[in-house]
Amino acid sequence: MALASWFKWNESPNRISQRNPTEMVVETLMMELRWQIKQAEKQQRERENEYRKIKTGVDYGWLVNYPKHSYDISPGERLQLEDMCTKIHPSYCGPVIVRFRQAVAEYDPEPQEVSRLFRSVLQEAAEKIKEEEEAKKLARQWNTKNRTSLSLTTFKSRSRISPFMSDIKTISEDVERGTQPTRRVWSMPEFRNIK
């Protein structure tokens, strides 16, 4: 018996492609949320150290041992955010992350406020996706209506336009002959009924 059969070395690396895109979007967005919360905690600690340094005049920051991760969102809120993340199309995942980072940089939130900011960015993205889907739906409806209405206009008309008829009078012919022009508008072609 071969030793390689005991180990999973022979497995194909198709595991990544077998994952559901929605799951990947949820995982990516929630990972971004966790990272932003950690960054907000780090900035909060730095602000506290600066305040202590200014207040006491001495830096004891090297003695302080901070917990690795002190703030965490509640399980109920996490489930709500994950549910909101499932509504984000994979093509919008990158723009949502970029918008979330811009909002964090703009507002400089406390760790508790990061999840609310994330929720507002997800709601904004979901509304934008919904508007675009409605616009596409209206465009599809408009295109199908136009196709049917254009098909109705392909009927054969009895009246024909004959712009190159020999008996069409022009202003220059009337001037050359010295006759009064008829009351017809000269720029219009002549219409005749074909029976």
PDB file of C-alpha atoms in Angstrom:
ATOM      1  CA  MET A   1       0.000   0.000   0.000  1.00  0.00           C
ATOM      2  CA  ALA A   2       1.362   3.393  -0.991  1.00  0.00           C
ATOM      3  CA  LEU A   3       2.048   5.920   1.706  1.00  0.00           C
ATOM      4  CA  ALA A   4       0.709   8.769  -0.449  1.00  0.00           C
ATOM      5  CA  SER A   5      -2.804   7.297  -0.302  1.00  0.00           C
ATOM      6  CA  TRP A   6      -2.859   7.850   3.469  1.00  0.00           C
ATOM      7  CA  PHE A   7      -2.156  11.507   3.087  1.00  0.00           C
ATOM      8  CA  LYS A   8      -4.222  14.037   1.229  1.00  0.00           C
ATOM      9  CA  TRP A   9      -1.417  15.038  -1.136  1.00  0.00           C
ATOM     10  CA  ASN A  10      -3.224  13.698  -4.163  1.00  0.00           C
ATOM     11  CA  GLU A  11      -6.259  15.928  -3.728  1.00  0.00           C
ATOM     12  CA  SER A  12      -6.794  18.545  -6.393  1.00  0.00           C
ATOM     13  CA  PRO A  13      -6.609  22.202  -5.280  1.00  0.00           C
ATOM     14  CA  ASN A  14     -10.212  22.898  -6.345  1.00  0.00           C
ATOM     15  CA  ARG A  15     -11.386  23.636  -2.838  1.00  0.00           C
ATOM     16  CA  ILE A  16     -11.210  27.397  -3.308  1.00  0.00           C
ATOM     17  CA  SER A  17     -13.324  27.320  -6.444  1.00  0.00           C
ATOM     18  CA  GLN A  18     -15.936  25.095  -4.765  1.00  0.00           C
ATOM     19  CA  ARG A  19     -16.837  27.772  -2.249  1.00  0.00           C
ATOM     20  CA  ASN A  20     -20.008  29.733  -2.688  1.00  0.00           C
ATOM     21  CA  PRO A  21     -19.324  33.352  -3.810  1.00  0.00           C
ATOM     22  CA  THR A  22     -21.836  34.665  -1.263  1.00  0.00           C
ATOM     23  CA  GLU A  23     -19.956  32.946   1.549  1.00  0.00           C
ATOM     24  CA  MET A  24     -16.709  34.444   0.320  1.00  0.00           C
ATOM     25  CA  VAL A  25     -18.259  37.935   0.253  1.00  0.00           C
ATOM     26  CA  VAL A  26     -19.589  37.528   3.807  1.00  0.00           C
ATOM     27  CA  GLU A  27     -16.248  36.239   5.056  1.00  0.00           C
ATOM     28  CA  THR A  28     -14.292  39.023   3.344  1.00  0.00           C
ATOM     29  CA  LEU A  29     -16.548  41.817   4.580  1.00  0.00           C
ATOM     30  CA  MET A  30     -16.660  40.478   8.151  1.00  0.00           C
ATOM     31  CA  MET A  31     -12.866  40.108   8.145  1.00  0.00           C
ATOM     32  CA  GLU A  32     -12.610  43.755   7.080  1.00  0.00           C
ATOM     33  CA  LEU A  33     -14.956  44.732   9.933  1.00  0.00           C
ATOM     34  CA  ARG A  34     -12.829  42.852  12.497  1.00  0.00           C
ATOM     35  CA  TRP A  35      -9.667  44.476  11.161  1.00  0.00           C
ATOM     36  CA  GLN A  36     -11.173  47.966  11.335  1.00  0.00           C
ATOM     37  CA  ILE A  37     -12.331  47.335  14.926  1.00  0.00           C
ATOM     38  CA  LYS A  38      -8.783  46.299  15.864  1.00  0.00           C
ATOM     39  CA  GLN A  39      -7.386  49.424  14.215  1.00  0.00           C
ATOM     40  CA  ALA A  40      -9.894  51.609  16.071  1.00  0.00           C
ATOM     41  CA  GLU A  41      -8.841  49.966  19.367  1.00  0.00           C
ATOM     42  CA  LYS A  42      -5.186  50.571  18.564  1.00  0.00           C
ATOM     43  CA  GLN A  43      -5.849  54.249  17.832  1.00  0.00           C
ATOM     44  CA  GLN A  44      -7.890  54.571  21.014  1.00  0.00           C
ATOM     45  CA  ARG A  45      -4.993  53.121  23.070  1.00  0.00           C
ATOM     46  CA  GLU A  46      -2.549  55.508  21.381  1.00  0.00           C
ATOM     47  CA  ARG A  47      -4.799  58.472  22.217  1.00  0.00           C
ATOM     48  CA  GLU A  48      -5.037  57.303  25.848  1.00  0.00           C
ATOM     49  CA  ASN A  49      -1.249  56.959  26.058  1.00  0.00           C
ATOM     50  CA  GLU A  50      -0.767  60.449  24.652  1.00  0.00           C
ATOM     51  CA  TYR A  51      -3.282  61.835  27.144  1.00  0.00           C
ATOM     52  CA  ARG A  52      -1.524  60.078  30.054  1.00  0.00           C
ATOM     53  CA  LYS A  53       1.855  61.275  28.848  1.00  0.00           C
ATOM     54  CA  ILE A  54       0.628  64.864  28.673  1.00  0.00           C
ATOM     55  CA  LYS A  55      -1.120  64.593  32.037  1.00  0.00           C
ATOM     56  CA  THR A  56       1.699  62.965  34.022  1.00  0.00           C
ATOM     57  CA  GLY A  57       4.661  64.053  31.950  1.00  0.00           C
ATOM     58  CA  VAL A  58       6.108  60.527  32.049  1.00  0.00           C
ATOM     59  CA  ASP A  59       5.664  57.716  29.535  1.00  0.00           C
ATOM     60  CA  TYR A  60       4.823  54.434  31.232  1.00  0.00           C
ATOM     61  CA  GLY A  61       3.284  52.973  28.071  1.00  0.00           C
ATOM     62  CA  TRP A  62       6.015  50.366  27.792  1.00  0.00           C
ATOM     63  CA  LEU A  63       4.877  48.877  31.131  1.00  0.00           C
ATOM     64  CA  VAL A  64       1.207  48.525  30.161  1.00  0.00           C
ATOM     65  CA  ASN A  65       0.087  45.156  28.840  1.00  0.00           C
ATOM     66  CA  TYR A  66      -3.015  45.580  26.664  1.00  0.00           C
ATOM     67  CA  PRO A  67      -5.363  42.716  25.848  1.00  0.00           C
ATOM     68  CA  LYS A  68      -5.134  41.517  22.259  1.00  0.00           C
ATOM     69  CA  HIS A  69      -8.779  42.168  21.453  1.00  0.00           C
ATOM     70  CA  SER A  70     -11.015  43.839  23.998  1.00  0.00           C
ATOM     71  CA  TYR A  71     -14.121  44.877  22.024  1.00  0.00           C
ATOM     72  CA  ASP A  72     -16.315  42.407  20.176  1.00  0.00           C
ATOM     73  CA  ILE A  73     -19.745  42.852  18.628  1.00  0.00           C
ATOM     74  CA  SER A  74     -22.678  40.885  20.038  1.00  0.00           C
ATOM     75  CA  PRO A  75     -23.707  37.602  18.368  1.00  0.00           C
ATOM     76  CA  GLY A  76     -27.095  39.041  17.386  1.00  0.00           C
ATOM     77  CA  GLU A  77     -25.518  42.057  15.731  1.00  0.00           C
ATOM     78  CA  ARG A  78     -22.959  39.809  14.016  1.00  0.00           C
ATOM     79  CA  LEU A  79     -25.775  37.696  12.529  1.00  0.00           C
ATOM     80  CA  GLN A  80     -27.593  40.808  11.317  1.00  0.00           C
ATOM     81  CA  LEU A  81     -24.422  42.125   9.676  1.00  0.00           C
ATOM     82  CA  GLU A  82     -23.722  38.746   8.069  1.00  0.00           C
ATOM     83  CA  ASP A  83     -27.274  38.701   6.727  1.00  0.00           C
ATOM     84  CA  MET A  84     -26.767  42.175   5.266  1.00  0.00           C
ATOM     85  CA  CYS A  85     -23.483  41.003   3.713  1.00  0.00           C
ATOM     86  CA  THR A  86     -25.303  38.186   1.885  1.00  0.00           C
ATOM     87  CA  LYS A  87     -27.271  40.825  -0.038  1.00  0.00           C
ATOM     88  CA  ILE A  88     -24.059  42.292  -1.484  1.00  0.00           C
ATOM     89  CA  HIS A  89     -23.223  41.000  -4.964  1.00  0.00           C
ATOM     90  CA  PRO A  90     -19.624  39.748  -5.323  1.00  0.00           C
ATOM     91  CA  SER A  91     -18.839  42.473  -7.854  1.00  0.00           C
ATOM     92  CA  TYR A  92     -19.680  45.115  -5.209  1.00  0.00           C
ATOM     93  CA  CYS A  93     -17.472  43.613  -2.485  1.00  0.00           C
ATOM     94  CA  GLY A  94     -14.415  45.703  -3.386  1.00  0.00           C
ATOM     95  CA  PRO A  95     -16.287  49.020  -3.673  1.00  0.00           C
ATOM     96  CA  VAL A  96     -18.015  48.344  -0.325  1.00  0.00           C
ATOM     97  CA  ILE A  97     -14.644  47.791   1.356  1.00  0.00           C
ATOM     98  CA  VAL A  98     -13.238  50.956  -0.208  1.00  0.00           C
ATOM     99  CA  ARG A  99     -16.275  52.984   0.899  1.00  0.00           C
ATOM    100  CA  PHE A 100     -16.059  51.516   4.424  1.00  0.00           C
ATOM    101  CA  ARG A 101     -12.378  52.441   4.686  1.00  0.00           C
ATOM    102  CA  GLN A 102     -13.133  55.966   3.486  1.00  0.00           C
ATOM    103  CA  ALA A 103     -15.907  56.321   6.072  1.00  0.00           C
ATOM    104  CA  VAL A 104     -13.619  55.055   8.864  1.00  0.00           C
ATOM    105  CA  ALA A 105     -10.886  57.479   7.807  1.00  0.00           C
ATOM    106  CA  GLU A 106     -13.387  60.336   7.605  1.00  0.00           C
ATOM    107  CA  TYR A 107     -15.179  59.808  10.923  1.00  0.00           C
ATOM    108  CA  ASP A 108     -12.364  58.214  13.017  1.00  0.00           C
ATOM    109  CA  PRO A 109     -14.886  56.207  15.098  1.00  0.00           C
ATOM    110  CA  GLU A 110     -14.494  54.565  18.481  1.00  0.00           C
ATOM    111  CA  PRO A 111     -14.399  50.725  18.422  1.00  0.00           C
ATOM    112  CA  GLN A 112     -18.076  50.529  19.427  1.00  0.00           C
ATOM    113  CA  GLU A 113     -19.078  52.801  16.543  1.00  0.00           C
ATOM    114  CA  VAL A 114     -17.299  50.854  13.785  1.00  0.00           C
ATOM    115  CA  SER A 115     -20.058  48.238  13.466  1.00  0.00           C
ATOM    116  CA  ARG A 116     -22.731  50.955  13.102  1.00  0.00           C
ATOM    117  CA  LEU A 117     -20.645  52.650  10.423  1.00  0.00           C
ATOM    118  CA  PHE A 118     -20.249  49.292   8.682  1.00  0.00           C
ATOM    119  CA  ARG A 119     -24.017  48.763   8.820  1.00  0.00           C
ATOM    120  CA  SER A 120     -24.657  52.164   7.204  1.00  0.00           C
ATOM    121  CA  VAL A 121     -22.192  51.402   4.383  1.00  0.00           C
ATOM    122  CA  LEU A 122     -23.882  48.029   3.775  1.00  0.00           C
ATOM    123  CA  GLN A 123     -27.329  49.679   3.686  1.00  0.00           C
ATOM    124  CA  GLU A 124     -26.066  52.289   1.239  1.00  0.00           C
ATOM    125  CA  ALA A 125     -24.619  49.573  -1.013  1.00  0.00           C
ATOM    126  CA  ALA A 126     -27.798  47.476  -0.834  1.00  0.00           C
ATOM    127  CA  GLU A 127     -29.907  50.492  -1.837  1.00  0.00           C
ATOM    128  CA  LYS A 128     -27.574  51.234  -4.743  1.00  0.00           C
ATOM    129  CA  ILE A 129     -27.739  47.610  -5.913  1.00  0.00           C
ATOM    130  CA  LYS A 130     -31.545  47.695  -5.687  1.00  0.00           C
ATOM    131  CA  GLU A 131     -31.717  50.936  -7.709  1.00  0.00           C
ATOM    132  CA  GLU A 132     -29.464  49.483 -10.410  1.00  0.00           C
ATOM    133  CA  GLU A 133     -31.553  46.301 -10.613  1.00  0.00           C
ATOM    134  CA  GLU A 134     -34.728  48.379 -10.986  1.00  0.00           C
ATOM    135  CA  ALA A 135     -33.073  50.452 -13.710  1.00  0.00           C
ATOM    136  CA  LYS A 136     -32.031  47.292 -15.566  1.00  0.00           C
ATOM    137  CA  LYS A 137     -35.548  45.911 -15.206  1.00  0.00           C
ATOM    138  CA  LEU A 138     -37.045  49.109 -16.625  1.00  0.00           C
ATOM    139  CA  ALA A 139     -34.524  49.074 -19.470  1.00  0.00           C
ATOM    140  CA  ARG A 140     -35.464  45.481 -20.304  1.00  0.00           C
ATOM    141  CA  GLN A 141     -39.158  46.391 -20.238  1.00  0.00           C
ATOM    142  CA  TRP A 142     -38.508  49.423 -22.434  1.00  0.00           C
ATOM    143  CA  ASN A 143     -36.542  47.359 -24.937  1.00  0.00           C
ATOM    144  CA  THR A 144     -39.275  44.727 -25.214  1.00  0.00           C
ATOM    145  CA  LYS A 145     -41.960  47.421 -25.626  1.00  0.00           C
ATOM    146  CA  ASN A 146     -39.915  49.146 -28.328  1.00  0.00           C
ATOM    147  CA  ARG A 147     -39.446  45.899 -30.230  1.00  0.00           C
ATOM    148  CA  THR A 148     -43.178  45.267 -30.307  1.00  0.00           C
ATOM    149  CA  SER A 149     -44.036  48.830 -31.263  1.00  0.00           C
ATOM    150  CA  LEU A 150     -41.425  48.874 -34.033  1.00  0.00           C
ATOM    151  CA  SER A 151     -42.794  45.638 -35.423  1.00  0.00           C
ATOM    152  CA  LEU A 152     -46.176  47.323 -35.807  1.00  0.00           C
ATOM    153  CA  THR A 153     -44.710  50.145 -37.882  1.00  0.00           C
ATOM    154  CA  THR A 154     -43.394  47.860 -40.606  1.00  0.00           C
ATOM    155  CA  PHE A 155     -46.746  47.711 -42.369  1.00  0.00           C
ATOM    156  CA  LYS A 156     -46.942  48.796 -46.032  1.00  0.00           C
ATOM    157  CA  SER A 157     -48.314  52.231 -46.623  1.00  0.00           C
ATOM    158  CA  ARG A 158     -50.453  53.114 -49.616  1.00  0.00           C
ATOM    159  CA  SER A 159     -49.037  56.590 -49.994  1.00  0.00           C
ATOM    160  CA  ARG A 160     -45.567  56.824 -51.489  1.00  0.00           C
ATOM    161  CA  ILE A 161     -43.144  59.703 -51.565  1.00  0.00           C
ATOM    162  CA  SER A 162     -41.855  60.447 -55.030  1.00  0.00           C
ATOM    163  CA  PRO A 163     -39.229  63.171 -54.746  1.00  0.00           C
ATOM    164  CA  PHE A 164     -37.764  62.626 -58.228  1.00  0.00           C
ATOM    165  CA  MET A 165     -40.894  62.893 -60.294  1.00  0.00           C
ATOM    166  CA  SER A 166     -40.447  64.801 -63.522  1.00  0.00           C
ATOM    167  CA  ASP A 167     -43.482  67.032 -62.991  1.00  0.00           C
ATOM    168  CA  ILE A 168     -42.237  68.472 -59.688  1.00  0.00           C
ATOM    169  CA  LYS A 169     -41.962  72.209 -60.045  1.00  0.00           C
ATOM    170  CA  THR A 170     -39.181  74.181 -58.461  1.00  0.00           C
ATOM    171  CA  ILE A 171     -38.983  77.843 -57.694  1.00  0.00           C
ATOM    172  CA  SER A 172     -36.216  78.380 -60.216  1.00  0.00           C
ATOM    173  CA  GLU A 173     -38.370  76.935 -63.043  1.00  0.00           C
ATOM    174  CA  ASP A 174     -41.246  79.271 -62.126  1.00  0.00           C
ATOM    175  CA  VAL A 175     -38.928  82.258 -61.983  1.00  0.00           C
ATOM    176  CA  GLU A 176     -37.393  81.358 -65.333  1.00  0.00           C
ATOM    177  CA  ARG A 177     -40.831  81.005 -66.926  1.00  0.00           C
ATOM    178  CA  GLY A 178     -42.166  84.113 -65.220  1.00  0.00           C
ATOM    179  CA  THR A 179     -45.221  82.334 -63.827  1.00  0.00           C
ATOM    180  CA  GLN A 180     -46.776  82.554 -60.429  1.00  0.00           C
ATOM    181  CA  PRO A 181     -45.668  79.743 -58.110  1.00  0.00           C
ATOM    182  CA  THR A 182     -48.404  77.505 -56.758  1.00  0.00           C
ATOM    183  CA  ARG A 183     -49.357  77.659 -53.109  1.00  0.00           C
ATOM    184  CA  ARG A 184     -47.602  74.378 -52.387  1.00  0.00           C
ATOM    185  CA  VAL A 185     -44.616  74.415 -50.019  1.00  0.00           C
ATOM    186  CA  TRP A 186     -41.633  73.782 -52.211  1.00  0.00           C
ATOM    187  CA  SER A 187     -39.512  71.957 -49.694  1.00  0.00           C
ATOM    188  CA  MET A 188     -42.086  69.165 -49.315  1.00  0.00           C
ATOM    189  CA  PRO A 189     -42.029  66.166 -51.636  1.00  0.00           C
ATOM    190  CA  GLU A 190     -45.072  65.279 -53.596  1.00  0.00           C
ATOM    191  CA  PHE A 191     -47.403  62.595 -52.269  1.00  0.00           C
ATOM    192  CA  ARG A 192     -49.448  60.409 -54.547  1.00  0.00           C
ATOM    193  CA  ASN A 193     -51.902  57.648 -53.784  1.00  0.00           C
ATOM    194  CA  ILE A 194     -51.055  54.374 -55.443  1.00  0.00           C
ATOM    195  CA  LYS A 195     -54.106  52.308 -56.206  1.00  0.00           C
TER     196      LYS A 195
END
